Amino acid sequence: MRAERPPVLFAVLAAVGVAFFVLPLAGLLYRAPWETALSDLTSSEAITALRLSFIVSLAATVLALLLGIPLAWIYARVAFPGRNIVRALTTLPMILPPVVGGVALLFAF
């Protein structure tokens, strides 16, 4: 298998896309207060925030596995009326920005 050269326009656009990810991260790493990083990360507020983030992400993963695997199995093997609508509604959160989802949940509850 030989490596093909991409078209110049694609290479330039891909480089711009990579820059959108790399430059903010590099700026964040450059401006981070490294002298106080360890004390900042071990403060009680940071530990509480990290613990909460870990618990919520673990709970979300478990819930996604418990509900997502059976739903995916149903989608793959069972034809039912309204399947395309249900499928579109369950993939909608991947498309909407989090703020739109938050406002929708606020209005729903």
Tab-separated table of C-alpha atoms in Angstrom:
chain	number	residue	atom	x	y	z
A	1	MET	CA	0.000	0.000	0.000
A	2	ARG	CA	1.494	3.339	-1.004
A	3	ALA	CA	0.689	6.637	0.620
A	4	GLU	CA	-1.170	9.079	-1.572
A	5	ARG	CA	-0.664	12.805	-1.360
A	6	PRO	CA	-3.862	14.638	-0.515
A	7	PRO	CA	-5.008	17.570	-2.622
A	8	VAL	CA	-3.459	20.838	-1.444
A	9	LEU	CA	-6.826	22.354	-0.535
A	10	PHE	CA	-7.689	19.348	1.649
A	11	ALA	CA	-4.296	19.490	3.353
A	12	VAL	CA	-4.697	23.204	4.108
A	13	LEU	CA	-8.238	22.753	5.435
A	14	ALA	CA	-7.134	19.782	7.549
A	15	ALA	CA	-4.274	21.852	8.978
A	16	VAL	CA	-6.709	24.640	9.890
A	17	GLY	CA	-8.953	22.051	11.551
A	18	VAL	CA	-6.044	20.713	13.596
A	19	ALA	CA	-5.086	24.273	14.546
A	20	PHE	CA	-8.578	24.833	15.979
A	21	PHE	CA	-7.844	22.060	18.479
A	22	VAL	CA	-4.124	22.478	19.085
A	23	LEU	CA	-3.797	26.256	19.474
A	24	PRO	CA	-6.303	26.714	22.335
A	25	LEU	CA	-4.782	23.737	24.143
A	26	ALA	CA	-1.270	25.116	23.676
A	27	GLY	CA	-2.404	28.529	24.928
A	28	LEU	CA	-4.009	26.939	27.972
A	29	LEU	CA	-0.864	24.952	28.757
A	30	TYR	CA	1.310	28.030	28.272
A	31	ARG	CA	-0.779	30.281	30.539
A	32	ALA	CA	-1.477	27.718	33.260
A	33	PRO	CA	-0.144	28.687	36.709
A	34	TRP	CA	2.207	25.704	37.062
A	35	GLU	CA	3.767	27.010	40.298
A	36	THR	CA	0.472	26.619	42.173
A	37	ALA	CA	-1.018	23.773	40.138
A	38	LEU	CA	-0.511	21.055	42.767
A	39	SER	CA	-1.944	23.127	45.602
A	40	ASP	CA	-4.844	24.231	43.398
A	41	LEU	CA	-5.668	20.645	42.423
A	42	THR	CA	-5.541	19.398	46.018
A	43	SER	CA	-7.697	22.154	47.509
A	44	SER	CA	-10.967	21.049	49.082
A	45	GLU	CA	-13.018	22.779	46.364
A	46	ALA	CA	-11.093	21.039	43.581
A	47	ILE	CA	-11.341	17.637	45.281
A	48	THR	CA	-15.104	18.102	45.697
A	49	ALA	CA	-15.485	19.103	42.033
A	50	LEU	CA	-13.335	16.199	40.833
A	51	ARG	CA	-15.251	13.721	42.995
A	52	LEU	CA	-18.588	15.020	41.712
A	53	SER	CA	-17.387	14.857	38.101
A	54	PHE	CA	-16.180	11.276	38.584
A	55	ILE	CA	-19.431	10.127	40.222
A	56	VAL	CA	-21.629	11.780	37.601
A	57	SER	CA	-19.575	10.439	34.682
A	58	LEU	CA	-19.605	6.943	36.172
A	59	ALA	CA	-23.375	7.092	36.715
A	60	ALA	CA	-23.922	8.376	33.164
A	61	THR	CA	-21.799	5.554	31.751
A	62	VAL	CA	-23.691	2.889	33.717
A	63	LEU	CA	-27.049	4.379	32.722
A	64	ALA	CA	-26.002	4.582	29.069
A	65	LEU	CA	-24.948	0.931	29.125
A	66	LEU	CA	-28.087	-0.266	30.898
A	67	LEU	CA	-30.434	1.600	28.566
A	68	GLY	CA	-28.361	1.940	25.404
A	69	ILE	CA	-27.448	-1.685	24.755
A	70	PRO	CA	-31.055	-2.957	24.843
A	71	LEU	CA	-32.168	0.006	22.724
A	72	ALA	CA	-29.451	-0.680	20.160
A	73	TRP	CA	-30.450	-4.346	20.078
A	74	ILE	CA	-34.095	-3.375	19.474
A	75	TYR	CA	-33.075	-0.947	16.712
A	76	ALA	CA	-30.946	-3.600	15.009
A	77	ARG	CA	-33.363	-6.519	15.199
A	78	VAL	CA	-36.963	-5.352	15.597
A	79	ALA	CA	-39.031	-3.426	13.088
A	80	PHE	CA	-41.814	-1.425	14.722
A	81	PRO	CA	-44.035	1.502	13.738
A	82	GLY	CA	-42.372	4.843	14.420
A	83	ARG	CA	-38.904	3.337	14.587
A	84	ASN	CA	-37.348	6.110	12.507
A	85	ILE	CA	-38.916	8.799	14.678
A	86	VAL	CA	-37.734	7.165	17.895
A	87	ARG	CA	-34.287	6.711	16.392
A	88	ALA	CA	-34.143	10.379	15.371
A	89	LEU	CA	-35.240	11.507	18.842
A	90	THR	CA	-32.620	9.379	20.587
A	91	THR	CA	-29.802	10.682	18.379
A	92	LEU	CA	-30.922	14.311	18.675
A	93	PRO	CA	-28.835	15.046	21.818
A	94	MET	CA	-25.662	14.315	19.831
A	95	ILE	CA	-26.545	17.101	17.390
A	96	LEU	CA	-27.916	19.797	19.698
A	97	PRO	CA	-25.576	22.046	21.658
A	98	PRO	CA	-25.687	21.442	25.435
A	99	VAL	CA	-27.277	24.849	26.063
A	100	VAL	CA	-30.232	24.005	23.820
A	101	GLY	CA	-30.660	20.689	25.621
A	102	GLY	CA	-30.503	22.448	28.992
A	103	VAL	CA	-33.148	24.976	28.008
A	104	ALA	CA	-35.351	22.190	26.624
A	105	LEU	CA	-35.041	20.260	29.900
A	106	LEU	CA	-35.778	23.424	31.857
A	107	PHE	CA	-38.996	23.973	29.903
A	108	ALA	CA	-39.911	20.272	30.123
A	109	PHE	CA	-39.586	20.147	33.894
